[in-house]
Each structure stands twice: as C-alpha cells, then as structure tokens.
Coordinates of N, CA and C in Angstrom, one line a residue:
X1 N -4.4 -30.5 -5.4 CA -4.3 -29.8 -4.2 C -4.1 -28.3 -4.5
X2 N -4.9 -27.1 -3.6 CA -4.8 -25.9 -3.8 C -3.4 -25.1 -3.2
X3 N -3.0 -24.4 -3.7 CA -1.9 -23.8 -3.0 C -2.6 -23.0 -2.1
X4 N -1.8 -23.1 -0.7 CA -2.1 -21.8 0.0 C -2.1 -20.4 0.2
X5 N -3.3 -19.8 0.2 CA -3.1 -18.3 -0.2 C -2.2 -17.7 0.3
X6 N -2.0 -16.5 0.2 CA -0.6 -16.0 -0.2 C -0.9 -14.2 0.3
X7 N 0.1 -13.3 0.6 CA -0.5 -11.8 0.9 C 1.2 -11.3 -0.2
X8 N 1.2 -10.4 -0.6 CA 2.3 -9.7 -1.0 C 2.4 -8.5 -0.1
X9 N 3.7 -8.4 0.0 CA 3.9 -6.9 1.0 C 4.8 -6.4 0.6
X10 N 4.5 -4.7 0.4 CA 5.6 -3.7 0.0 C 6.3 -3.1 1.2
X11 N 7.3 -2.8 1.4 CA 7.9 -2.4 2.4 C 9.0 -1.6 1.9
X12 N 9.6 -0.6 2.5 CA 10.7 -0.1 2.1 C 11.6 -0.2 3.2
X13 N 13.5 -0.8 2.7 CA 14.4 -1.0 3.5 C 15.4 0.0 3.6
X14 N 15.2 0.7 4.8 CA 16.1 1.6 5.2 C 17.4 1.3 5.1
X15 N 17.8 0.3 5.4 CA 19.3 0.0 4.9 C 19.9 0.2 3.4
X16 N 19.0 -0.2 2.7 CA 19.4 -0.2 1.1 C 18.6 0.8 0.3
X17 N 18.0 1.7 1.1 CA 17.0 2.9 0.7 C 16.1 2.0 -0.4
X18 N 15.9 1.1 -0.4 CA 15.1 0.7 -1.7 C 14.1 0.3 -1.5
X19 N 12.6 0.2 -2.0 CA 11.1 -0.8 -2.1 C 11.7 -1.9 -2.6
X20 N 11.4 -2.6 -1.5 CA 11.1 -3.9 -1.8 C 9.7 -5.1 -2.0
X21 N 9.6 -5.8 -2.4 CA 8.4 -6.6 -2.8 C 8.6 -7.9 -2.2
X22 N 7.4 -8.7 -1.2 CA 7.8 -10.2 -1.3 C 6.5 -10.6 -0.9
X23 N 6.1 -12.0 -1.0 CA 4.8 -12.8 -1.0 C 5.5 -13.8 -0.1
X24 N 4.3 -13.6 1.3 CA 4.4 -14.6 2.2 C 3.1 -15.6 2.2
X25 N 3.1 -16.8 2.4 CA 1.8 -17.0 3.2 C 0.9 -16.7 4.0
X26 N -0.4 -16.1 3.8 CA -1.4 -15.6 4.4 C -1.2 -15.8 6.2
X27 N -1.6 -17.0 5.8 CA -1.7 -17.6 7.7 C -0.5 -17.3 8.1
X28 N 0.6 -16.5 7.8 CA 1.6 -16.1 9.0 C 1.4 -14.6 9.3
X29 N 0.4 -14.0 7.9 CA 0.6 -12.5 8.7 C -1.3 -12.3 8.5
X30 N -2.2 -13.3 8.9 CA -3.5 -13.0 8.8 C -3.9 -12.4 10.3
X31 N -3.5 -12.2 11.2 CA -3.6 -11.9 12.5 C -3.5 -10.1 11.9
X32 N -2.9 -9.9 11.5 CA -2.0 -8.4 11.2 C -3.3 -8.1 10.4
X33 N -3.8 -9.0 9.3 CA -4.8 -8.3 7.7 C -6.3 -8.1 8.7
X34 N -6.3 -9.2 9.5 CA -7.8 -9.2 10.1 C -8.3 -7.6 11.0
X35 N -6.9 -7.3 11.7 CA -7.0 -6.2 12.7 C -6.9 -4.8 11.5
X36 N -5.9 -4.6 10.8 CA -6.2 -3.5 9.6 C -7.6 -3.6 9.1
X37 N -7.9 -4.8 8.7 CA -9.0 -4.9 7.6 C -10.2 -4.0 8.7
X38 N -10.4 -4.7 10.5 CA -11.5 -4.4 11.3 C -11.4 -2.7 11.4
X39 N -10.2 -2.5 11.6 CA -9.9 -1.1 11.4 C -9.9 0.2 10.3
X40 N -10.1 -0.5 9.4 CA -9.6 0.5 8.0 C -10.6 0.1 6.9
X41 N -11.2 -0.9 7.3 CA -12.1 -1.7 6.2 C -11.4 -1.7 5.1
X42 N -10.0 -1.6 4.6 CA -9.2 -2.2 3.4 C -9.7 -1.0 2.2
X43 N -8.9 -1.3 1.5 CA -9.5 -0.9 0.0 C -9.5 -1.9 -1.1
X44 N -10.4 -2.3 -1.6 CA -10.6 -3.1 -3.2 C -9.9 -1.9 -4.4
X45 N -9.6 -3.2 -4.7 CA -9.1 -2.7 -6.5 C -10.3 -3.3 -7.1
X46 N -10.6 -2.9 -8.4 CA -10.5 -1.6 -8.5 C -11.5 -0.5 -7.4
X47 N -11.0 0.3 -6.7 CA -11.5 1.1 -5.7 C -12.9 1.4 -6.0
X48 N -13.6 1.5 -6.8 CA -15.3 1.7 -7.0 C -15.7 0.5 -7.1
X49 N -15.0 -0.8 -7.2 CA -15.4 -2.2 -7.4 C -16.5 -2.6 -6.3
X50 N -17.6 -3.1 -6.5 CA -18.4 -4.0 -5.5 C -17.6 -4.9 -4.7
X51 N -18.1 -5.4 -3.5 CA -17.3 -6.6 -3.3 C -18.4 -7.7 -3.8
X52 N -17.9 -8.9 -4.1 CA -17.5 -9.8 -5.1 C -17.4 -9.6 -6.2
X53 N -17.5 -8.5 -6.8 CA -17.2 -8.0 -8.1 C -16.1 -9.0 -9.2
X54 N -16.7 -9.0 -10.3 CA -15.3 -10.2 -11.0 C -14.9 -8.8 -12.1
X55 N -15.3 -7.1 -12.1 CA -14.7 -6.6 -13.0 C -13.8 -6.4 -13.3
X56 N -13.4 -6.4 -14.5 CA -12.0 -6.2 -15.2 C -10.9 -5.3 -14.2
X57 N -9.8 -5.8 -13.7 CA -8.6 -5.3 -13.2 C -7.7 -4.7 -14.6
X58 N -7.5 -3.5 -14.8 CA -6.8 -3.0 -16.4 C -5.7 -2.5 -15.7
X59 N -4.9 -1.6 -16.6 CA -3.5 -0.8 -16.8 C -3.9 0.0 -15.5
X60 N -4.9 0.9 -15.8 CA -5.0 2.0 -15.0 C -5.1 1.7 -13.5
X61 N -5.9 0.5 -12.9 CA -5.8 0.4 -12.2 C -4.9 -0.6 -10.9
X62 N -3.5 -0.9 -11.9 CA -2.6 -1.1 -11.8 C -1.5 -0.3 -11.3
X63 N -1.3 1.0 -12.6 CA -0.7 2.2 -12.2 C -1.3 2.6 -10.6
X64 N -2.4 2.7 -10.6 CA -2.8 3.3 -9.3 C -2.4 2.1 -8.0
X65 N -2.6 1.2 -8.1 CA -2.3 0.5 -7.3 C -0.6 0.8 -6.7
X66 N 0.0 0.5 -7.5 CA 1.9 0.8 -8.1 C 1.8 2.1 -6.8
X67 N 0.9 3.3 -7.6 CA 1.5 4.9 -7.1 C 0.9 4.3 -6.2
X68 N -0.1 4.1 -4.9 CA -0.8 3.9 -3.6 C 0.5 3.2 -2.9
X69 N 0.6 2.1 -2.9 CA 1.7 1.4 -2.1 C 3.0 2.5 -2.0
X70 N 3.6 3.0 -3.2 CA 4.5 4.5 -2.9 C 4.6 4.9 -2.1
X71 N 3.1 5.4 -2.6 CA 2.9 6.7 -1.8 C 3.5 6.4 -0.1
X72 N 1.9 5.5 0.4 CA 2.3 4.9 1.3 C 3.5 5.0 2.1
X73 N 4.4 4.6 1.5 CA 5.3 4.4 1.8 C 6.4 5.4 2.4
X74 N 6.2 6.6 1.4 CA 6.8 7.6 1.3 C 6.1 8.2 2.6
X75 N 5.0 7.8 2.9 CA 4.5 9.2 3.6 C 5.2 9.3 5.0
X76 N 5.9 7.8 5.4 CA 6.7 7.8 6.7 C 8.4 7.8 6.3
X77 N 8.4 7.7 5.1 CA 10.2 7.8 4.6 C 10.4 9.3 3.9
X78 N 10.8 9.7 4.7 CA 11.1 11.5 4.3 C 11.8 11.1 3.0
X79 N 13.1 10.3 3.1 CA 14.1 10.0 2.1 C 13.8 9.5 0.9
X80 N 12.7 8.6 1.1 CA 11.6 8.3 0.0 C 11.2 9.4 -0.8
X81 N 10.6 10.0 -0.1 CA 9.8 10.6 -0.4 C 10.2 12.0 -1.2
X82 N 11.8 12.4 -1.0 CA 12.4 13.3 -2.0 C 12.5 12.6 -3.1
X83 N 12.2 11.1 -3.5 CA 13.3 11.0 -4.8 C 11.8 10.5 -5.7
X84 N 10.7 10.5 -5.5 CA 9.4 10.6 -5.8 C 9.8 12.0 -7.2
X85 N 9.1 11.1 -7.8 CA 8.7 12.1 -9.8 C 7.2 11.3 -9.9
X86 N 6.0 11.3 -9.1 CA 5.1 10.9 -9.3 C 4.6 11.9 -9.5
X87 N 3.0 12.0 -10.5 CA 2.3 12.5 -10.9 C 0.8 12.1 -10.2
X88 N 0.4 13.3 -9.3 CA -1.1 12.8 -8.6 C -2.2 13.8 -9.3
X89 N -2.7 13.3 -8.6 CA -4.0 14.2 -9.1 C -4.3 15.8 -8.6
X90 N -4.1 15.5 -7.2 CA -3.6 16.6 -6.4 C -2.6 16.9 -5.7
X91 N -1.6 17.8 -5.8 CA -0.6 17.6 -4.5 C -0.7 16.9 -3.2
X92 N 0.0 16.1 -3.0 CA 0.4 15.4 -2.1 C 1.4 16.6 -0.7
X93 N 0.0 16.5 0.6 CA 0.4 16.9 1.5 C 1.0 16.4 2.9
X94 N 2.5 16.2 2.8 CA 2.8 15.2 3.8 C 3.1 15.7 5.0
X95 N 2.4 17.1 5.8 CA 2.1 17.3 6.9 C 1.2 16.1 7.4
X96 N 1.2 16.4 9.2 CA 0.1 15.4 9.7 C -1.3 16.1 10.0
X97 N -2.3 15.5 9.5 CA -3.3 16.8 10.0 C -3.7 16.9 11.0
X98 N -4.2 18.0 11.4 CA -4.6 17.9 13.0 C -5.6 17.8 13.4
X99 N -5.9 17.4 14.3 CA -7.6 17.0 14.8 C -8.3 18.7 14.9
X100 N -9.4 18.1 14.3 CA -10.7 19.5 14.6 C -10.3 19.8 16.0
X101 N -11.3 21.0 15.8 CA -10.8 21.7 17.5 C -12.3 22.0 17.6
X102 N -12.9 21.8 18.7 CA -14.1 21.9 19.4 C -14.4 23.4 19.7

C-alpha cells in the first residue's frame, strides 16, 4: 500500500521568531494548493524544468529552493528579514510595488 502524498510547509512563528518546517498530508491542505496553483501557476524545481521532466534535482537547486522559501518569508516578516546574510543575485527590494499608472 502507497503512502499518502504529503505537502511540506515553511512558515515562520512569530512567537519563537523562528522558521519552521512540517509535512502534512496533501488532502488536508489541497483546497489551499489547487487555488494558489490556479492563481500563480506554482513554480517547478528545477525552475527551467519541463513539466514531467525526471531532470536531475542537484546542490544548486536546492540552495535555491532553501533561499526562495526565506525569502518568502521574510518579505512579510520585517524581523526576519533583518537577521537575513543571504546572498542574491540582485538586491532584494522589499518595498511594495506599485501599480502602473495609466
């Protein structure tokens, strides 16, 4: 018998200022993936990957995965987001941007 799939989720706990990591069962938070996924069309690892793609998952895009969820993270935790020593490619702008103007 197959185990049932599974989602992992990063979150950061205001209470203990810390990231945390945990793996729930799909079918309790698939209502949640289906409406992001219709909305945001998700991102694949590795990010240039095809979808069904079986290419190699390596270091690098690991690391990137790691700094993405961070980031993420940071971009709505101010307090996060000071204690950040990441290294991007480009500065990281955590203004909101603002809509074009007609």
């Amino acid at each position: 018998m197959s185990k049932p799939p599974r989602a992992t989720i990063v979150f950061y706990d205001e209470e203990t200022q810390q990231l945390k990591l945990c793996t729930v069962f799909r079918r309790e938070v698939q209502a949640v993936i289906d409406r992001e996924m219709a909305r945001s069309g998700g991102m694949t690892i590795p990010p240039d990957a095809p979808e069904d793609s079986s290419l190699p998952i390596g270091d690098e895009d690991a690391r990137k995965l790691g700094a993405m969820a961070i980031l993420m993270q940071a971009g709505v935790h101010g307090e996060l987001r000071k204690r950040l020593r990441i290294t991007t490619a480009e500065p990281v702008k955590w203004t909101t941007p603002q809509p074009p103007t007609e």
